[in-house]
PDB file of N, CA and C in Angstrom:
ATOM      1  N   MET S   9      10.681  15.536  -2.413  1.00 43.00           N
ATOM      2  CA  MET S   9       9.245  15.215  -2.742  1.00 43.00           C
ATOM      3  C   MET S   9       8.590  16.432  -2.962  1.00 43.00           C
ATOM      4  N   SER S  10       7.817  16.552  -3.948  1.00 46.00           N
ATOM      5  CA  SER S  10       7.007  17.759  -4.460  1.00 46.00           C
ATOM      6  C   SER S  10       5.902  17.931  -3.613  1.00 46.00           C
ATOM      7  N   ASP S  11       5.401  19.066  -3.243  1.00 51.00           N
ATOM      8  CA  ASP S  11       4.069  19.344  -2.533  1.00 51.00           C
ATOM      9  C   ASP S  11       3.035  18.810  -3.354  1.00 51.00           C
ATOM     10  N   LYS S  12       1.962  18.190  -2.702  1.00 54.00           N
ATOM     11  CA  LYS S  12       0.864  17.638  -3.370  1.00 54.00           C
ATOM     12  C   LYS S  12      -0.139  18.183  -2.837  1.00 54.00           C
ATOM     13  N   ILE S  13      -1.403  18.138  -3.666  1.00 49.00           N
ATOM     14  CA  ILE S  13      -2.785  18.760  -3.354  1.00 49.00           C
ATOM     15  C   ILE S  13      -3.427  17.601  -2.589  1.00 49.00           C
ATOM     16  N   ASP S  14      -3.914  17.803  -1.316  1.00 55.00           N
ATOM     17  CA  ASP S  14      -4.654  16.707  -0.729  1.00 55.00           C
ATOM     18  C   ASP S  14      -5.914  16.626  -1.317  1.00 55.00           C
ATOM     19  N   ASN S  15      -6.105  15.789  -1.902  1.00 59.00           N
ATOM     20  CA  ASN S  15      -7.495  15.324  -2.590  1.00 59.00           C
ATOM     21  C   ASN S  15      -8.433  14.483  -1.744  1.00 59.00           C
ATOM     22  N   ARG S  16      -8.010  14.133  -0.580  1.00 56.00           N
ATOM     23  CA  ARG S  16      -8.771  13.221   0.227  1.00 56.00           C
ATOM     24  C   ARG S  16      -9.998  13.682   0.754  1.00 56.00           C
ATOM     25  N   CYS S  17     -10.856  12.799   0.518  1.00 63.00           N
ATOM     26  CA  CYS S  17     -12.328  13.112   1.283  1.00 63.00           C
ATOM     27  C   CYS S  17     -12.571  13.034   2.600  1.00 63.00           C
ATOM     28  N   HIS S  18     -11.707  12.056   3.280  1.00 63.00           N
ATOM     29  CA  HIS S  18     -11.660  11.646   4.595  1.00 63.00           C
ATOM     30  C   HIS S  18     -10.590  12.160   5.367  1.00 63.00           C
ATOM     31  N   ALA S  19     -10.696  12.299   6.662  1.00 74.00           N
ATOM     32  CA  ALA S  19      -9.381  12.607   7.447  1.00 74.00           C
ATOM     33  C   ALA S  19      -8.561  11.352   7.554  1.00 74.00           C
ATOM     34  N   ARG S  20      -7.259  11.710   7.868  1.00 75.00           N
ATOM     35  CA  ARG S  20      -6.242  10.563   8.107  1.00 75.00           C
ATOM     36  C   ARG S  20      -6.096  10.265   9.409  1.00 75.00           C
ATOM     37  N   GLN S  21      -5.676   8.926   9.782  1.00 77.00           N
ATOM     38  CA  GLN S  21      -5.471   8.559  11.102  1.00 77.00           C
ATOM     39  C   GLN S  21      -4.129   7.984  10.961  1.00 77.00           C
ATOM     40  N   ALA S  22      -3.047   8.591  11.758  1.00 73.00           N
ATOM     41  CA  ALA S  22      -1.808   8.152  11.831  1.00 73.00           C
ATOM     42  C   ALA S  22      -1.816   6.653  12.370  1.00 73.00           C
ATOM     43  N   GLU S  23      -0.942   5.661  11.821  1.00 76.00           N
ATOM     44  CA  GLU S  23      -0.817   4.489  12.181  1.00 76.00           C
ATOM     45  C   GLU S  23       0.491   3.947  12.043  1.00 76.00           C
ATOM     46  N   SER S  24       0.910   2.911  12.776  1.00 80.00           N
ATOM     47  CA  SER S  24       2.101   2.092  12.476  1.00 80.00           C
ATOM     48  C   SER S  24       1.953   0.630  12.780  1.00 80.00           C
ATOM     49  N   ALA S  25       2.040   0.182  11.689  1.00 89.00           N
ATOM     50  CA  ALA S  25       1.944  -1.394  11.761  1.00 89.00           C
ATOM     51  C   ALA S  25       2.530  -2.114  10.551  1.00 89.00           C
ATOM     52  N   SER S  26       2.792  -3.418  10.780  1.00 94.00           N
ATOM     53  CA  SER S  26       3.337  -4.024   9.422  1.00 94.00           C
ATOM     54  C   SER S  26       2.131  -4.439   8.745  1.00 94.00           C
ATOM     55  N   ILE S  27       2.172  -4.304   7.409  1.00 95.00           N
ATOM     56  CA  ILE S  27       0.979  -4.975   6.499  1.00 95.00           C
ATOM     57  C   ILE S  27       1.809  -5.434   5.519  1.00 95.00           C
ATOM     58  N   PHE S  28       0.910  -6.411   4.806  1.00 95.00           N
ATOM     59  CA  PHE S  28       1.466  -7.105   3.547  1.00 95.00           C
ATOM     60  C   PHE S  28       0.648  -6.595   2.220  1.00 95.00           C
ATOM     61  N   TYR S  29       1.233  -6.872   1.008  1.00 96.00           N
ATOM     62  CA  TYR S  29       0.470  -6.559  -0.262  1.00 96.00           C
ATOM     63  C   TYR S  29       0.943  -7.594  -1.329  1.00 96.00           C
ATOM     64  N   THR S  30       0.116  -7.762  -2.041  1.00 94.00           N
ATOM     65  CA  THR S  30       0.678  -8.594  -3.601  1.00 94.00           C
ATOM     66  C   THR S  30      -0.205  -7.922  -4.600  1.00 94.00           C
ATOM     67  N   PHE S  31       0.208  -8.665  -5.894  1.00 91.00           N
ATOM     68  CA  PHE S  31      -0.325  -8.045  -7.041  1.00 91.00           C
ATOM     69  C   PHE S  31      -1.467  -9.148  -7.444  1.00 91.00           C
ATOM     70  N   GLN S  32      -2.401  -8.976  -8.104  1.00 82.00           N
ATOM     71  CA  GLN S  32      -3.536 -10.093  -8.528  1.00 82.00           C
ATOM     72  C   GLN S  32      -2.837 -11.201  -9.198  1.00 82.00           C
ATOM     73  N   GLU S  33      -1.734 -10.885 -10.229  1.00 81.00           N
ATOM     74  CA  GLU S  33      -1.106 -11.942 -10.957  1.00 81.00           C
ATOM     75  C   GLU S  33      -0.057 -12.394 -10.261  1.00 81.00           C
ATOM     76  N   SER S  34       0.233 -12.059  -9.103  1.00 85.00           N
ATOM     77  CA  SER S  34       1.554 -12.643  -8.480  1.00 85.00           C
ATOM     78  C   SER S  34       1.262 -13.633  -7.250  1.00 85.00           C
ATOM     79  N   LYS S  35       2.298 -14.423  -6.940  1.00 83.00           N
ATOM     80  CA  LYS S  35       2.179 -15.126  -5.847  1.00 83.00           C
ATOM     81  C   LYS S  35       3.187 -14.675  -4.725  1.00 83.00           C
ATOM     82  N   GLN S  36       3.853 -13.587  -4.980  1.00 90.00           N
ATOM     83  CA  GLN S  36       4.830 -13.119  -4.222  1.00 90.00           C
ATOM     84  C   GLN S  36       4.346 -12.007  -3.236  1.00 90.00           C
ATOM     85  N   ILE S  37       4.522 -12.178  -1.809  1.00 92.00           N
ATOM     86  CA  ILE S  37       3.921 -11.315  -0.915  1.00 92.00           C
ATOM     87  C   ILE S  37       5.106 -10.231  -0.416  1.00 92.00           C
ATOM     88  N   TYR S  38       4.674  -9.178  -0.400  1.00 95.00           N
ATOM     89  CA  TYR S  38       5.524  -8.026   0.048  1.00 95.00           C
ATOM     90  C   TYR S  38       5.241  -7.449   1.395  1.00 95.00           C
ATOM     91  N   GLY S  39       6.156  -7.066   2.287  1.00 95.00           N
ATOM     92  CA  GLY S  39       5.787  -6.561   3.388  1.00 95.00           C
ATOM     93  C   GLY S  39       6.096  -5.016   3.379  1.00 95.00           C
ATOM     94  N   ALA S  40       5.304  -4.358   4.321  1.00 96.00           N
ATOM     95  CA  ALA S  40       5.266  -2.860   4.102  1.00 96.00           C
ATOM     96  C   ALA S  40       4.901  -2.261   5.606  1.00 96.00           C
ATOM     97  N   ARG S  41       5.311  -1.050   5.847  1.00 96.00           N
ATOM     98  CA  ARG S  41       4.893  -0.385   7.023  1.00 96.00           C
ATOM     99  C   ARG S  41       3.859   0.557   6.833  1.00 96.00           C
ATOM    100  N   LEU S  42       2.589   0.243   7.482  1.00 96.00           N
ATOM    101  CA  LEU S  42       1.452   1.360   7.335  1.00 96.00           C
ATOM    102  C   LEU S  42       1.831   2.681   8.033  1.00 96.00           C
ATOM    103  N   LEU S  43       1.511   3.659   7.366  1.00 95.00           N
ATOM    104  CA  LEU S  43       1.843   5.162   7.965  1.00 95.00           C
ATOM    105  C   LEU S  43       0.456   5.704   8.305  1.00 95.00           C
ATOM    106  N   ASN S  44      -0.453   5.615   7.541  1.00 95.00           N
ATOM    107  CA  ASN S  44      -1.788   6.445   7.893  1.00 95.00           C
ATOM    108  C   ASN S  44      -2.882   5.743   7.087  1.00 95.00           C
ATOM    109  N   THR S  45      -4.005   5.756   7.675  1.00 94.00           N
ATOM    110  CA  THR S  45      -5.240   5.315   7.038  1.00 94.00           C
ATOM    111  C   THR S  45      -6.464   6.402   6.980  1.00 94.00           C
ATOM    112  N   SER S  46      -7.257   6.068   6.029  1.00 92.00           N
ATOM    113  CA  SER S  46      -8.587   7.040   5.881  1.00 92.00           C
ATOM    114  C   SER S  46      -9.511   6.095   5.761  1.00 92.00           C
ATOM    115  N   GLN S  47     -10.929   6.473   5.723  1.00 90.00           N
ATOM    116  CA  GLN S  47     -11.821   5.623   5.275  1.00 90.00           C
ATOM    117  C   GLN S  47     -12.013   4.989   4.055  1.00 90.00           C
ATOM    118  N   ASP S  48     -11.371   5.510   2.970  1.00 92.00           N
ATOM    119  CA  ASP S  48     -11.324   4.971   1.599  1.00 92.00           C
ATOM    120  C   ASP S  48      -9.791   4.703   1.157  1.00 92.00           C
ATOM    121  N   GLY S  49      -8.889   4.750   2.058  1.00 95.00           N
ATOM    122  CA  GLY S  49      -7.497   4.369   1.567  1.00 95.00           C
ATOM    123  C   GLY S  49      -6.591   4.349   2.754  1.00 95.00           C
ATOM    124  N   MET S  50      -5.236   4.317   2.279  1.00 96.00           N
ATOM    125  CA  MET S  50      -4.127   4.298   3.273  1.00 96.00           C
ATOM    126  C   MET S  50      -2.843   4.839   2.601  1.00 96.00           C
ATOM    127  N   CYS S  51      -1.809   5.112   3.295  1.00 95.00           N
ATOM    128  CA  CYS S  51      -0.417   5.415   2.849  1.00 95.00           C
ATOM    129  C   CYS S  51       0.371   4.120   3.649  1.00 95.00           C
ATOM    130  N   PHE S  52       1.461   3.755   2.874  1.00 96.00           N
ATOM    131  CA  PHE S  52       2.236   2.833   3.454  1.00 96.00           C
ATOM    132  C   PHE S  52       3.695   3.189   2.837  1.00 96.00           C
ATOM    133  N   GLN S  53       4.835   2.460   3.480  1.00 95.00           N
ATOM    134  CA  GLN S  53       6.199   2.686   3.190  1.00 95.00           C
ATOM    135  C   GLN S  53       6.373   1.234   2.688  1.00 95.00           C
ATOM    136  N   THR S  54       7.402   1.186   1.553  1.00 95.00           N
ATOM    137  CA  THR S  54       7.791   0.032   1.067  1.00 95.00           C
ATOM    138  C   THR S  54       9.306   0.083   0.234  1.00 95.00           C
ATOM    139  N   GLY S  55       9.787  -0.951   0.166  1.00 93.00           N
ATOM    140  CA  GLY S  55      11.133  -0.909  -0.555  1.00 93.00           C
ATOM    141  C   GLY S  55      10.965  -1.068  -2.227  1.00 93.00           C
ATOM    142  N   TYR S  56       9.746  -0.807  -2.592  1.00 93.00           N
ATOM    143  CA  TYR S  56       9.555  -0.934  -3.935  1.00 93.00           C
ATOM    144  C   TYR S  56       8.686  -0.038  -4.535  1.00 93.00           C
ATOM    145  N   ALA S  57       9.227   0.525  -5.718  1.00 94.00           N
ATOM    146  CA  ALA S  57       8.062   1.457  -6.405  1.00 94.00           C
ATOM    147  C   ALA S  57       6.933   0.743  -6.971  1.00 94.00           C
ATOM    148  N   ILE S  58       5.776   1.325  -6.795  1.00 96.00           N
ATOM    149  CA  ILE S  58       4.518   0.742  -7.695  1.00 96.00           C
ATOM    150  C   ILE S  58       3.911   1.760  -8.382  1.00 96.00           C
ATOM    151  N   THR S  59       3.764   1.426  -9.704  1.00 96.00           N
ATOM    152  CA  THR S  59       3.141   2.205 -10.652  1.00 96.00           C
ATOM    153  C   THR S  59       1.727   2.845 -10.321  1.00 96.00           C
ATOM    154  N   PRO S  60       1.488   4.050 -10.224  1.00 97.00           N
ATOM    155  CA  PRO S  60       0.051   4.475 -10.067  1.00 97.00           C
ATOM    156  C   PRO S  60      -0.910   4.026 -11.122  1.00 97.00           C
ATOM    157  N   GLY S  61      -2.079   3.776 -10.680  1.00 96.00           N
ATOM    158  CA  GLY S  61      -3.012   2.918 -11.455  1.00 96.00           C
ATOM    159  C   GLY S  61      -2.993   1.356 -11.226  1.00 96.00           C
ATOM    160  N   ARG S  62      -1.946   0.959 -10.692  1.00 96.00           N
ATOM    161  CA  ARG S  62      -1.941  -0.582 -10.496  1.00 96.00           C
ATOM    162  C   ARG S  62      -2.839  -1.085  -9.534  1.00 96.00           C
ATOM    163  N   GLU S  63      -3.552  -2.190  -9.672  1.00 96.00           N
ATOM    164  CA  GLU S  63      -4.189  -2.730  -8.518  1.00 96.00           C
ATOM    165  C   GLU S  63      -3.398  -3.611  -7.561  1.00 96.00           C
ATOM    166  N   ILE S  64      -3.730  -3.694  -6.275  1.00 97.00           N
ATOM    167  CA  ILE S  64      -2.993  -4.414  -5.297  1.00 97.00           C
ATOM    168  C   ILE S  64      -4.100  -5.005  -4.222  1.00 97.00           C
ATOM    169  N   PHE S  65      -3.556  -6.219  -3.734  1.00 96.00           N
ATOM    170  CA  PHE S  65      -4.395  -6.593  -2.597  1.00 96.00           C
ATOM    171  C   PHE S  65      -3.588  -6.339  -1.324  1.00 96.00           C
ATOM    172  N   ILE S  66      -4.121  -5.719  -0.217  1.00 96.00           N
ATOM    173  CA  ILE S  66      -3.757  -5.420   1.086  1.00 96.00           C
ATOM    174  C   ILE S  66      -4.152  -6.349   2.092  1.00 96.00           C
ATOM    175  N   PHE S  67      -3.239  -6.764   2.946  1.00 94.00           N
ATOM    176  CA  PHE S  67      -3.567  -7.691   4.025  1.00 94.00           C
ATOM    177  C   PHE S  67      -2.948  -7.102   5.268  1.00 94.00           C
ATOM    178  N   LEU S  68      -3.745  -7.133   6.431  1.00 89.00           N
ATOM    179  CA  LEU S  68      -3.192  -7.079   7.781  1.00 89.00           C
ATOM    180  C   LEU S  68      -2.469  -8.209   8.249  1.00 89.00           C
ATOM    181  N   ASP S  69      -2.677  -9.316   8.029  1.00 89.00           N
ATOM    182  CA  ASP S  69      -2.031 -10.386   8.398  1.00 89.00           C
ATOM    183  C   ASP S  69      -1.329 -11.054   7.300  1.00 89.00           C
ATOM    184  N   GLN S  70      -0.012 -11.700   7.353  1.00 88.00           N
ATOM    185  CA  GLN S  70       0.529 -12.431   6.268  1.00 88.00           C
ATOM    186  C   GLN S  70      -0.283 -13.515   5.786  1.00 88.00           C
ATOM    187  N   PRO S  71      -0.780 -13.633   4.431  1.00 87.00           N
ATOM    188  CA  PRO S  71      -1.485 -14.683   3.962  1.00 87.00           C
ATOM    189  C   PRO S  71      -0.780 -15.829   3.790  1.00 87.00           C
ATOM    190  N   GLN S  72      -1.341 -17.031   3.518  1.00 83.00           N
ATOM    191  CA  GLN S  72      -0.617 -18.065   3.150  1.00 83.00           C
ATOM    192  C   GLN S  72      -0.461 -18.045   1.643  1.00 83.00           C
ATOM    193  N   PRO S  73       0.858 -18.287   1.107  1.00 77.00           N
ATOM    194  CA  PRO S  73       1.057 -18.316  -0.322  1.00 77.00           C
ATOM    195  C   PRO S  73       0.336 -18.993  -1.293  1.00 77.00           C
ATOM    196  N   ASP S  74      -0.238 -20.250  -0.777  1.00 81.00           N
ATOM    197  CA  ASP S  74      -1.105 -20.955  -1.658  1.00 81.00           C
ATOM    198  C   ASP S  74      -2.665 -20.698  -1.909  1.00 81.00           C
ATOM    199  N   ILE S  75      -3.048 -19.525  -1.215  1.00 83.00           N
ATOM    200  CA  ILE S  75      -4.217 -19.118  -1.280  1.00 83.00           C
ATOM    201  C   ILE S  75      -4.389 -17.815  -2.132  1.00 83.00           C
ATOM    202  N   PRO S  76      -5.260 -17.885  -3.106  1.00 85.00           N
ATOM    203  CA  PRO S  76      -5.304 -16.538  -4.009  1.00 85.00           C
ATOM    204  C   PRO S  76      -5.736 -15.327  -3.326  1.00 85.00           C
ATOM    205  N   PRO S  77      -5.074 -14.210  -3.617  1.00 86.00           N
ATOM    206  CA  PRO S  77      -5.454 -13.234  -2.872  1.00 86.00           C
ATOM    207  C   PRO S  77      -6.990 -12.766  -2.499  1.00 86.00           C
ATOM    208  N   ALA S  78      -7.615 -12.825  -3.498  1.00 83.00           N
ATOM    209  CA  ALA S  78      -9.242 -12.442  -3.445  1.00 83.00           C
ATOM    210  C   ALA S  78      -9.830 -13.447  -2.291  1.00 83.00           C
ATOM    211  N   GLY S  79      -9.241 -14.642  -2.142  1.00 85.00           N
ATOM    212  CA  GLY S  79      -9.661 -15.685  -1.164  1.00 85.00           C
ATOM    213  C   GLY S  79      -9.327 -15.398   0.296  1.00 85.00           C
ATOM    214  N   VAL S  80      -8.482 -14.417   0.641  1.00 86.00           N
ATOM    215  CA  VAL S  80      -8.020 -14.500   1.851  1.00 86.00           C
ATOM    216  C   VAL S  80      -8.961 -13.456   2.755  1.00 86.00           C
ATOM    217  N   PRO S  81      -9.419 -14.143   3.917  1.00 87.00           N
ATOM    218  CA  PRO S  81     -10.245 -13.212   4.709  1.00 87.00           C
ATOM    219  C   PRO S  81      -9.616 -11.869   5.048  1.00 87.00           C
ATOM    220  N   GLY S  82     -10.409 -10.989   4.963  1.00 86.00           N
ATOM    221  CA  GLY S  82      -9.870  -9.502   5.275  1.00 86.00           C
ATOM    222  C   GLY S  82      -8.989  -8.797   4.152  1.00 86.00           C
ATOM    223  N   ALA S  83      -8.711  -9.539   3.035  1.00 91.00           N
ATOM    224  CA  ALA S  83      -8.114  -8.996   1.875  1.00 91.00           C
ATOM    225  C   ALA S  83      -8.915  -7.597   1.444  1.00 91.00           C
ATOM    226  N   ARG S  84      -8.276  -6.466   1.100  1.00 94.00           N
ATOM    227  CA  ARG S  84      -8.809  -5.328   0.371  1.00 94.00           C
ATOM    228  C   ARG S  84      -8.134  -5.137  -0.715  1.00 94.00           C
ATOM    229  N   LEU S  85      -8.900  -5.064  -1.782  1.00 96.00           N
ATOM    230  CA  LEU S  85      -8.582  -4.623  -3.190  1.00 96.00           C
ATOM    231  C   LEU S  85      -8.291  -3.114  -3.261  1.00 96.00           C
ATOM    232  N   ALA S  86      -7.182  -2.610  -3.774  1.00 97.00           N
ATOM    233  CA  ALA S  86      -7.009  -1.173  -3.664  1.00 97.00           C
ATOM    234  C   ALA S  86      -6.314  -0.722  -4.995  1.00 97.00           C
ATOM    235  N   LYS S  87      -6.354   0.534  -5.371  1.00 97.00           N
ATOM    236  CA  LYS S  87      -5.741   0.930  -6.648  1.00 97.00           C
ATOM    237  C   LYS S  87      -4.763   2.087  -6.063  1.00 97.00           C
ATOM    238  N   VAL S  88      -3.373   2.021  -6.571  1.00 97.00           N
ATOM    239  CA  VAL S  88      -2.305   2.784  -6.314  1.00 97.00           C
ATOM    240  C   VAL S  88      -2.653   4.219  -6.775  1.00 97.00           C
ATOM    241  N   GLN S  89      -2.571   5.171  -6.015  1.00 96.00           N
ATOM    242  CA  GLN S  89      -2.841   6.515  -6.331  1.00 96.00           C
ATOM    243  C   GLN S  89      -1.707   7.347  -6.789  1.00 96.00           C
ATOM    244  N   TRP S  90      -0.538   7.100  -5.952  1.00 95.00           N
ATOM    245  CA  TRP S  90       0.627   7.727  -6.078  1.00 95.00           C
ATOM    246  C   TRP S  90       1.824   6.952  -5.356  1.00 95.00           C
ATOM    247  N   CYS S  91       2.983   7.348  -5.730  1.00 96.00           N
ATOM    248  CA  CYS S  91       4.199   6.593  -5.347  1.00 96.00           C
ATOM    249  C   CYS S  91       5.306   7.665  -5.347  1.00 96.00           C
ATOM    250  N   ASP S  92       5.948   7.994  -4.112  1.00 93.00           N
ATOM    251  CA  ASP S  92       6.874   8.904  -4.167  1.00 93.00           C
ATOM    252  C   ASP S  92       8.084   8.324  -3.370  1.00 93.00           C
ATOM    253  N   ASN S  93       9.327   8.496  -3.903  1.00 89.00           N
ATOM    254  CA  ASN S  93      10.576   8.243  -3.220  1.00 89.00           C
ATOM    255  C   ASN S  93      10.604   9.015  -1.956  1.00 89.00           C
ATOM    256  N   ILE S  94      11.240   8.359  -0.997  1.00 83.00           N
ATOM    257  CA  ILE S  94      11.465   9.072   0.525  1.00 83.00           C
ATOM    258  C   ILE S  94      12.879   9.521   0.463  1.00 83.00           C
ATOM    259  N   PRO S  95      13.499  10.700   0.107  1.00 75.00           N
ATOM    260  CA  PRO S  95      14.779  10.920   0.042  1.00 75.00           C
ATOM    261  C   PRO S  95      15.402  10.964   1.431  1.00 75.00           C
ATOM    262  N   GLU S  96      14.879  11.255   2.555  1.00 73.00           N
ATOM    263  CA  GLU S  96      15.375  11.313   3.798  1.00 73.00           C
ATOM    264  C   GLU S  96      15.882   9.963   4.359  1.00 73.00           C
ATOM    265  N   CYS S  97      15.480   8.677   3.959  1.00 69.00           N
ATOM    266  CA  CYS S  97      15.709   7.367   4.313  1.00 69.00           C
ATOM    267  C   CYS S  97      17.200   7.187   3.782  1.00 69.00           C
ATOM    268  N   GLY S  98      17.948   6.375   4.540  1.00 64.00           N
ATOM    269  CA  GLY S  98      19.241   6.101   3.994  1.00 64.00           C
ATOM    270  C   GLY S  98      19.224   5.063   2.770  1.00 64.00           C
ATOM    271  N   ALA S  99      18.102   4.375   2.684  1.00 72.00           N
ATOM    272  CA  ALA S  99      17.996   3.400   1.513  1.00 72.00           C
ATOM    273  C   ALA S  99      17.004   3.743   0.669  1.00 72.00           C
ATOM    274  N   PHE S 100      16.673   2.981  -0.515  1.00 83.00           N
ATOM    275  CA  PHE S 100      15.545   3.378  -1.456  1.00 83.00           C
ATOM    276  C   PHE S 100      14.170   2.885  -0.650  1.00 83.00           C
ATOM    277  N   PHE S 101      13.440   3.671  -0.170  1.00 91.00           N
ATOM    278  CA  PHE S 101      12.113   3.525   0.258  1.00 91.00           C
ATOM    279  C   PHE S 101      11.167   4.329  -0.407  1.00 91.00           C
ATOM    280  N   TYR S 102       9.897   4.006  -0.576  1.00 94.00           N
ATOM    281  CA  TYR S 102       8.767   4.727  -1.311  1.00 94.00           C
ATOM    282  C   TYR S 102       7.572   4.732  -0.291  1.00 94.00           C
ATOM    283  N   ARG S 103       6.895   5.847  -0.412  1.00 94.00           N
ATOM    284  CA  ARG S 103       5.658   6.217   0.332  1.00 94.00           C
ATOM    285  C   ARG S 103       4.458   5.912  -0.841  1.00 94.00           C
ATOM    286  N   VAL S 104       3.620   5.111  -0.729  1.00 97.00           N
ATOM    287  CA  VAL S 104       2.668   4.725  -1.610  1.00 97.00           C
ATOM    288  C   VAL S 104       1.239   5.137  -0.806  1.00 97.00           C
ATOM    289  N   GLY S 105       0.315   5.811  -1.782  1.00 96.00           N
ATOM    290  CA  GLY S 105      -0.895   6.221  -1.356  1.00 96.00           C
ATOM    291  C   GLY S 105      -1.952   5.338  -2.329  1.00 96.00           C
ATOM    292  N   ILE S 106      -2.973   4.573  -1.509  1.00 96.00           N
ATOM    293  CA  ILE S 106      -3.875   3.771  -2.196  1.00 96.00           C
ATOM    294  C   ILE S 106      -5.291   4.173  -1.990  1.00 96.00           C
ATOM    295  N   LYS S 107      -6.082   3.680  -2.810  1.00 96.00           N
ATOM    296  CA  LYS S 107      -7.660   3.860  -2.632  1.00 96.00           C
ATOM    297  C   LYS S 107      -8.248   2.746  -2.792  1.00 96.00           C
ATOM    298  N   PHE S 108      -8.980   2.323  -1.580  1.00 95.00           N
ATOM    299  CA  PHE S 108      -9.794   0.986  -1.643  1.00 95.00           C
ATOM    300  C   PHE S 108     -10.832   1.064  -2.857  1.00 95.00           C
ATOM    301  N   ALA S 109     -10.879  -0.274  -3.336  1.00 89.00           N
ATOM    302  CA  ALA S 109     -11.798  -0.512  -4.674  1.00 89.00           C
ATOM    303  C   ALA S 109     -13.149  -0.567  -3.959  1.00 89.00           C
TER     304      ALA S 109
END
């Protein structure tokens, strides 16, 4: 993983929790591991690469699949800022940074 310039405006808070995400046009819910949060974004680990610029919905609790993402209480719309492979993991995992919309 290459060194990054830290462009965050707010301090990060280390976290460790299960979260969920989906894409606006999808009914598939993906699980992820929260790594850290800030006032305007977060970083999480997932088994899937997500293209920077893509918009996703983040959930703290697993939503019901029949409810549109925007209708889930507590859902947060965010834009993917970066996505890096985590080479030290034994399988394919990615660290994803998002900024809340």
